[in-house]
Short mmCIF file of C-alpha atoms and ligand atoms in Angstrom, two decimals:
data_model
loop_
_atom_site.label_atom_id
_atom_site.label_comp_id
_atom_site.label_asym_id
_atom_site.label_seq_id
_atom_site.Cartn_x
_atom_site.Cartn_y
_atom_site.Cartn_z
CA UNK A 1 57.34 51.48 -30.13
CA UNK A 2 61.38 50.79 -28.59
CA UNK A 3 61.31 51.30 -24.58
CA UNK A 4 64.29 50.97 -23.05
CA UNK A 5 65.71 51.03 -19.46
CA UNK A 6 68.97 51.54 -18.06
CA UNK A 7 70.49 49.78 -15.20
CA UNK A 8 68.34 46.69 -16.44
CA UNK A 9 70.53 43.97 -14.43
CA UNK A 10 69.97 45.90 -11.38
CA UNK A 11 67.39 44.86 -8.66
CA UNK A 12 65.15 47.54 -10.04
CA UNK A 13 65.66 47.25 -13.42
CA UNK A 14 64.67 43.11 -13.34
CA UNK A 15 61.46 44.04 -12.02
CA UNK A 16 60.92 46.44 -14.88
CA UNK A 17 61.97 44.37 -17.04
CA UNK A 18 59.55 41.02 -16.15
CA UNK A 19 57.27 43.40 -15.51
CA UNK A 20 56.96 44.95 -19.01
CA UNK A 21 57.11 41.75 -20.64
CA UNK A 22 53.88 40.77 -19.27
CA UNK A 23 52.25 44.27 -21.10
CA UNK A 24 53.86 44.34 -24.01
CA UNK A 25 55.61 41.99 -26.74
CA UNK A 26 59.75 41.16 -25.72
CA UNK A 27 60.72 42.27 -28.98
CA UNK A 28 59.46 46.50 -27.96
CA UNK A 29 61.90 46.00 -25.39
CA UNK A 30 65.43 47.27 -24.78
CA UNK A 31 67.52 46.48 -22.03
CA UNK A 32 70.70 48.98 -21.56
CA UNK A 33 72.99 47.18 -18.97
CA UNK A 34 76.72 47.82 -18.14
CA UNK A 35 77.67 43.84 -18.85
CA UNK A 36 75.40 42.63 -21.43
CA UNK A 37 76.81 38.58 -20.06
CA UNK A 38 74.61 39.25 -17.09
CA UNK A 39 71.60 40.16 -19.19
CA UNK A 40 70.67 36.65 -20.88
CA UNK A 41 68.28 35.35 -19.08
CA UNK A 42 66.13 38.79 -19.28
CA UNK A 43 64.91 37.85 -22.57
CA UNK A 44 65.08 40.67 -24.70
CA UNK A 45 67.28 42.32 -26.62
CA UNK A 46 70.39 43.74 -24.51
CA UNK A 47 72.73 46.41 -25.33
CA UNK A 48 75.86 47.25 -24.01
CA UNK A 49 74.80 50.91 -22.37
CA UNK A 50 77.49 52.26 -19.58
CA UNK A 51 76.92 55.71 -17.89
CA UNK A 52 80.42 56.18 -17.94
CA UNK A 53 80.78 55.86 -22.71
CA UNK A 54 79.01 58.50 -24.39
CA UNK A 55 79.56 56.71 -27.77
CA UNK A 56 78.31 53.56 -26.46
CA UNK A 57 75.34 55.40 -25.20
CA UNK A 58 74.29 56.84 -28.47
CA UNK A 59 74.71 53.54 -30.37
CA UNK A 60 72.73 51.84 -27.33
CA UNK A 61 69.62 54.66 -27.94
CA UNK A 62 69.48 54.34 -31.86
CA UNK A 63 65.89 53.98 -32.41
CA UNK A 64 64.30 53.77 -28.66
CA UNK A 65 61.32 55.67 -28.14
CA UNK A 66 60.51 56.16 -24.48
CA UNK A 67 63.47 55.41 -21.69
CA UNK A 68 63.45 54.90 -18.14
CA UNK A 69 66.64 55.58 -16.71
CA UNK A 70 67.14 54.36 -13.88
CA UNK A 71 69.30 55.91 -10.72
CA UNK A 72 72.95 54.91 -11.04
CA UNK A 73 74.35 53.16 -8.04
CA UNK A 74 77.55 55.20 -8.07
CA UNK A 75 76.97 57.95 -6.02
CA UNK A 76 79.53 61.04 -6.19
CA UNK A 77 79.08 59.85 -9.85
CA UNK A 78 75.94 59.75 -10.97
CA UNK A 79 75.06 63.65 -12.47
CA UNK A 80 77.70 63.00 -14.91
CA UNK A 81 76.20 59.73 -15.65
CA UNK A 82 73.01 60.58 -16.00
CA UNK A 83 74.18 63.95 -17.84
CA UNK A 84 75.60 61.53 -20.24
CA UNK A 85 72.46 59.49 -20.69
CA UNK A 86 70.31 62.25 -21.04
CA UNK A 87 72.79 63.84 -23.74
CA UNK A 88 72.82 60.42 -25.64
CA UNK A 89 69.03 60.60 -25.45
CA UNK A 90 68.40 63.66 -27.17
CA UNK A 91 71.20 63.07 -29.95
CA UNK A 92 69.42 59.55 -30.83
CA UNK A 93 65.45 61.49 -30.88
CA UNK A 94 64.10 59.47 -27.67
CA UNK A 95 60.63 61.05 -26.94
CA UNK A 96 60.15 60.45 -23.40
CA UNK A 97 62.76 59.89 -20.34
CA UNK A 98 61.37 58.55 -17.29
CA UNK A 99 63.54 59.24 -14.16
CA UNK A 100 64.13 57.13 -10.70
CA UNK A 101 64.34 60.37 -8.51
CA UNK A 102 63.89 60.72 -5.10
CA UNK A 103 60.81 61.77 -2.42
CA UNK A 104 60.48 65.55 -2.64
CA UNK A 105 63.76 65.86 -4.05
CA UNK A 106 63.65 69.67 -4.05
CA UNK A 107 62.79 69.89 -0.31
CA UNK A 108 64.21 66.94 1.43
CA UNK A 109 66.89 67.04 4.06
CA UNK A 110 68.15 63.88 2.72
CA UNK A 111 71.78 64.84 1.03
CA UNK A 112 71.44 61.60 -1.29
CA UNK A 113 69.01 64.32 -2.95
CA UNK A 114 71.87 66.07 -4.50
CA UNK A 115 72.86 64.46 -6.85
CA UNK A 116 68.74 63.88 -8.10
CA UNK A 117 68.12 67.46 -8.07
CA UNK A 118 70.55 67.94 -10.65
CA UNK A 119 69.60 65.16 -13.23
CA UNK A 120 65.79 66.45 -13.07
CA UNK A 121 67.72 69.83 -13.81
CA UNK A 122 69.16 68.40 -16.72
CA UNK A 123 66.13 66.68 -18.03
CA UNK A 124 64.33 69.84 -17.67
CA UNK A 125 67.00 71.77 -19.56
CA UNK A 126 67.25 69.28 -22.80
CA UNK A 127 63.76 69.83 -23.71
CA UNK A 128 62.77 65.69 -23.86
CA UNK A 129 59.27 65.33 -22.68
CA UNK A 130 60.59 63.92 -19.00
CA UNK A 131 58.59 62.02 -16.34
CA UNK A 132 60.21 62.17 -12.35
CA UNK A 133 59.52 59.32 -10.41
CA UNK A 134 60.75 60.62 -6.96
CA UNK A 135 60.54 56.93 -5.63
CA UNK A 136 60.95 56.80 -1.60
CA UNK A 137 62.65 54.12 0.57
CA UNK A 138 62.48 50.74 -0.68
CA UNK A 139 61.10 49.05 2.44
CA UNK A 140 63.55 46.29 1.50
CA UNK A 141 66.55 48.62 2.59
CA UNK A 142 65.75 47.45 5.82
CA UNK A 143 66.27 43.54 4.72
CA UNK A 144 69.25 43.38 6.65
CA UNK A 145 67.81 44.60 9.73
CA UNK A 146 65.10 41.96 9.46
CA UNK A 147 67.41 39.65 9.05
CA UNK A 148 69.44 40.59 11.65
CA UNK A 149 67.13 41.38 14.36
CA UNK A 150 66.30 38.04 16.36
CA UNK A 151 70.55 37.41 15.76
CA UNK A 152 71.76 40.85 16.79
CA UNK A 153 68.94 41.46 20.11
CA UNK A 154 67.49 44.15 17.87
CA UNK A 155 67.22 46.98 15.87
CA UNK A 156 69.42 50.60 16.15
CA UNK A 157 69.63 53.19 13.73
CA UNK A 158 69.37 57.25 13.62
CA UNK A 159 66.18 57.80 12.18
CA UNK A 160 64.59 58.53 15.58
CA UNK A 161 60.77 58.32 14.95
CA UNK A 162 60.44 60.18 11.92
CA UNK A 163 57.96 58.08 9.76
CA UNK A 164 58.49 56.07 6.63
CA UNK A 165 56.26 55.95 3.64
CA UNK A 166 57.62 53.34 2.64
CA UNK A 167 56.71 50.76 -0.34
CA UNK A 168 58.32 48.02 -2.15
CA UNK A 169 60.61 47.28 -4.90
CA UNK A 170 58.06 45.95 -7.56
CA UNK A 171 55.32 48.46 -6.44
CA UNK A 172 57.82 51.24 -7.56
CA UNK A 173 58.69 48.89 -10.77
CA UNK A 174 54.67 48.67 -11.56
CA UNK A 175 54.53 52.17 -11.49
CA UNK A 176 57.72 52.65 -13.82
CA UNK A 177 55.46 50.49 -15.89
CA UNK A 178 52.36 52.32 -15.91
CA UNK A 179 54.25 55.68 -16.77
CA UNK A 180 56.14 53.70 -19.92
CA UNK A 181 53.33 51.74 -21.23
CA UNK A 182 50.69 54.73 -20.48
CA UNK A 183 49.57 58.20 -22.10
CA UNK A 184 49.44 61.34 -20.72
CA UNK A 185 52.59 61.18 -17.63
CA UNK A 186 54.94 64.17 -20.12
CA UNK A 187 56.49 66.11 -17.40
CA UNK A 188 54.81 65.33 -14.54
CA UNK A 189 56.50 64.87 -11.21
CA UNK A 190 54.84 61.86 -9.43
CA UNK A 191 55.70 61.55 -5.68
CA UNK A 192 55.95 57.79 -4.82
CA UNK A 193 55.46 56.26 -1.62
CA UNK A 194 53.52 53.50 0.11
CA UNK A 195 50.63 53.86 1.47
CA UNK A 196 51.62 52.99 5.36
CA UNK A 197 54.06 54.89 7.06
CA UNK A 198 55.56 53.30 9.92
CA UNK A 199 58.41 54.07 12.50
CA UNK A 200 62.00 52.35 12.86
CA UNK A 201 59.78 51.01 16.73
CA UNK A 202 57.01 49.88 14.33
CA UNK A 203 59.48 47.93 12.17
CA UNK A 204 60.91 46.39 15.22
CA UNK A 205 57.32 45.62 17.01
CA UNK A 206 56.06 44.03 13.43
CA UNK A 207 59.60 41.55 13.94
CA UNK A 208 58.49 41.34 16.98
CA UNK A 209 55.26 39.69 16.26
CA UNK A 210 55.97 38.27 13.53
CA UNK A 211 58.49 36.13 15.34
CA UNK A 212 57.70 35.85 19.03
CA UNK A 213 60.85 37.18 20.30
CA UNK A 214 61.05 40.71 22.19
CA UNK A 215 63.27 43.38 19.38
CA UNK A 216 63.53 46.96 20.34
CA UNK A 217 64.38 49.54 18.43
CA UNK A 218 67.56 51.69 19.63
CA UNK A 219 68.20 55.25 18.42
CA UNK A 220 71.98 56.44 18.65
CA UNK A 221 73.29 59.70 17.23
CA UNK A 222 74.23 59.99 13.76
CA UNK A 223 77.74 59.99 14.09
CA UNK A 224 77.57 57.09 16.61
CA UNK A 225 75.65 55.27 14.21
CA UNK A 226 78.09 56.10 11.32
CA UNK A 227 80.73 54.51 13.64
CA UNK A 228 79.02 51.32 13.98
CA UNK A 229 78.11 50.66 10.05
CA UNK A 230 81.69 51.54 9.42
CA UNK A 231 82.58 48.25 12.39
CA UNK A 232 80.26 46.48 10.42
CA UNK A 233 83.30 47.10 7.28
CA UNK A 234 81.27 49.22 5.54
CA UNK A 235 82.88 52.17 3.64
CA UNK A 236 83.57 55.18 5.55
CA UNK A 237 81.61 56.87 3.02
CA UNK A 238 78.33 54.76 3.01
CA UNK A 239 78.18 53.89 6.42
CA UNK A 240 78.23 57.92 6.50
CA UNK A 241 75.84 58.21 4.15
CA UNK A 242 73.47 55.84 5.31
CA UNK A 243 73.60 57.55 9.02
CA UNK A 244 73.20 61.15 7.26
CA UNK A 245 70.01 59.62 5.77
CA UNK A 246 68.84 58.37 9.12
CA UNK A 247 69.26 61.82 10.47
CA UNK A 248 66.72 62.86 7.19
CA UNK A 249 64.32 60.03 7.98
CA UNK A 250 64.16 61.37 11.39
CA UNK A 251 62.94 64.89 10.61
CA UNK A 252 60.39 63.66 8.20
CA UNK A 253 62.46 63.28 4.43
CA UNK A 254 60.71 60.19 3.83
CA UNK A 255 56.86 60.80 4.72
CA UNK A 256 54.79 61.03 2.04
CA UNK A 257 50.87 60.59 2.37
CA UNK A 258 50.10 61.39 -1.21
CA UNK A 259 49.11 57.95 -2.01
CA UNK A 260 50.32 58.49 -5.90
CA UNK A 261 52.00 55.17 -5.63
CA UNK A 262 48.85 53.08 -5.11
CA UNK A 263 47.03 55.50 -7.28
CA UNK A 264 49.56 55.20 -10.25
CA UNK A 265 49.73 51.33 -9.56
CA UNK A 266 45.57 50.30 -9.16
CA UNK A 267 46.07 48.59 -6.31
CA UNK A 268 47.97 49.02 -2.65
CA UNK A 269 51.19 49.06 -2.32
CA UNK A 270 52.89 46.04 -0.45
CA UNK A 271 52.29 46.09 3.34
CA UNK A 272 55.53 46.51 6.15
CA UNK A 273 54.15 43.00 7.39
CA UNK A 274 54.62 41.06 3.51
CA UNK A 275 57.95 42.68 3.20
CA UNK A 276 59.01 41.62 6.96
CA UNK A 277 57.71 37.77 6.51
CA UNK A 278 59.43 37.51 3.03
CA UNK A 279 62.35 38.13 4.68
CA UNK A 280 61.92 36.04 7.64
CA UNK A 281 61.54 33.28 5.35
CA UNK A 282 64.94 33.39 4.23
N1 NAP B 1 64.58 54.20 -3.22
C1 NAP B 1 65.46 53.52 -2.53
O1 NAP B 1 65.23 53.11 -1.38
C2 NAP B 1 66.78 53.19 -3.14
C3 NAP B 1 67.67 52.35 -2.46
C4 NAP B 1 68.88 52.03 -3.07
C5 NAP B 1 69.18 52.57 -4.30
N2 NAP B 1 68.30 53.40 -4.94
C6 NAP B 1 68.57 54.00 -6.26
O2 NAP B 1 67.75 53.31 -7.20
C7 NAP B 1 68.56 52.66 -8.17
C8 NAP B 1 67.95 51.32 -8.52
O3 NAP B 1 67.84 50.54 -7.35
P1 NAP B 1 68.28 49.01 -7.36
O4 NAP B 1 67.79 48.43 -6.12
O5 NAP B 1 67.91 48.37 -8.67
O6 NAP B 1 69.88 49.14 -7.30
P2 NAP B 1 70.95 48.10 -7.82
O7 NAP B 1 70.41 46.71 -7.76
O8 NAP B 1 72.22 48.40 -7.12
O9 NAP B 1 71.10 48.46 -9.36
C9 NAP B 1 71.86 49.56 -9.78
C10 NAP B 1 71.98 49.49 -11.29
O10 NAP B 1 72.80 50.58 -11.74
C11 NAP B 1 73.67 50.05 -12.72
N3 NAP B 1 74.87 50.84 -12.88
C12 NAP B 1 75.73 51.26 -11.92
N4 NAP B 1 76.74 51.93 -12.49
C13 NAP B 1 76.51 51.91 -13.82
C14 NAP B 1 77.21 52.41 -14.95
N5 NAP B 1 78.38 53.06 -14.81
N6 NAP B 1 76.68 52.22 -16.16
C15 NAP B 1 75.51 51.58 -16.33
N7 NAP B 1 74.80 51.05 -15.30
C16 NAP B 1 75.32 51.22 -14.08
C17 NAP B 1 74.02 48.67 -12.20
O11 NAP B 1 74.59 47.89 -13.22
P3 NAP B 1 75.09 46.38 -12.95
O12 NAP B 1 73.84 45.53 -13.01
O13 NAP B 1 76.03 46.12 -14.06
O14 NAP B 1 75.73 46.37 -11.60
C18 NAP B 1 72.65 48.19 -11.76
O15 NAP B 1 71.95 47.66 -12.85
C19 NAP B 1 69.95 52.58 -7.53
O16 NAP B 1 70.96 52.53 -8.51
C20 NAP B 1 69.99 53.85 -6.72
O17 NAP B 1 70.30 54.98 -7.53
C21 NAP B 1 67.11 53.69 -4.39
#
């Protein structure tokens, strides 16, 4: 049994990676990374695997079993990636393609969803046995904001107080896990998301606490908000994204009460508060 995953130098993809190796001998393992020099200390076998070379995909897939592929960070990009991936897949035989989609990514508001909606399309269409993860916010997309807080007098953002199911980084890699080293997951749509919602105000009361200092939360307008990530020097398009997603958050994109993340996993997912005093830290 080959399992491979994509994007294997990414945060994500480490996770997976260490994680696996704990379940199941290095040598069943594949990573598929863009620079293979940034793989060797992953220990196992990496191959050179870029969204963007068909040809190099198909070598890269010889033999693999089950793949998780895992989101591309390119976004405008990334159907054509993952197109690419999933064409590679069924050319080299691969049995079962696990996907890194997004909370309800047929319903949500959130436009990042676009781009999702048409990979599970395409899994759908090239007849692989496929398993969607529709993971929801990383609760360490708000690292910077932690970090920030006590500096910056606070907290703003768009997302009003539309609630956030949201869970970490490795309980989303654990549950890659489970679905890759498990039976029984062909073509089932698992919607991922911690256990505890909590508010943008919640966020900023747990700071709050958790350092002694008074941080509010301020909600601004979407486009106001888009206007202050782009100060910040992020890229027009980002900072714009980012806001749009606020705007998403606030009517409810990223509440999720399923509990199919703790469920999936054994255990429950990582608390706001261990996420908020890792980062503290430093
Ligand atoms: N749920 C959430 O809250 C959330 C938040 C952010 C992102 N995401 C999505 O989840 C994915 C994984 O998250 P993450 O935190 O691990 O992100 P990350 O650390 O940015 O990792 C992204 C991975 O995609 C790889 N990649 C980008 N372009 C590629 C290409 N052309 N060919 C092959 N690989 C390529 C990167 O390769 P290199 O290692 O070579 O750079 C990297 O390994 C992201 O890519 C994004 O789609 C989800």
């Amino acid at each position: 049994m080959t399992i491979a995953i994509t994007g294997a130098t990414g945060q994500l993809g480490r996770l997976v990676i260490a994680k696996l190796k704990a379940k199941l001998p290095a040598s069943e393992i594949v990573a598929l990374v863009r620079d293979p020099a940034k793989a060797a200390d992953l220990g196992v076998t990496a191959r050179a695997a870029d969204y963007t070379k068909p040809a190099q995909l198909a070598e890269a897939l010889k033999g693999v079993d089950k793949l998780l592929l895992i989101s591309s960070s390119e976004v405008g990009q990334r159907a054509t990636q993952h197109q690419n991936v999933i064409d590679a897949a069924k050319q080299a035989g691969v049995k079962l393609i696990a996907y890194t989609s997004i909370l309800h990514a047929d319903s949500t508001p959130l436009g990042l969803a676009v781009e999702h909606r048409a990979t599970e399309a395409a899994l759908k269409a090239a007849g692989i046995p496929y398993v969607l993860l529709r993971n929801g916010w990383y609760t360490e997309n708000y690292t910077a904001a932690i970090a920030g807080a006590v500096p910056n007098g606070g907290i703003v953002g768009a997302a009003g107080d539309g609630k956030i199911s949201a869970a970490s980084r490795a309980d989303y890699a654990e549950a890659a896990v489970a679905v890759l080293t498990g039976n029984g997951h062909e073509n089932k749509i698992y919607e991922l998301a911690g256990d505890t919602a909590f508010t943008m105000a919640d966020l900023a009361a747990e700071v709050s606490k958790q350092t002694g200092k008074s941080i509010a939360y301020s909600n601004m307008p979407e486009a106001a908000y888009a206007d202050l990530l782009k100060s910040f020097g992020l890229p027009d398009a980002f900072a714009s994204l980012l806001a749009e997603s606020d705007t998403g958050t606030s009517k409810g994109g990223l509440f999720n009460d399923s509990r199919t993340l703790s469920k999936l996993i054994g255990r429950p997912t990582t608390p706001l508060s261990t996420v908020v005093a890792t980062v503290l830290k430093g």
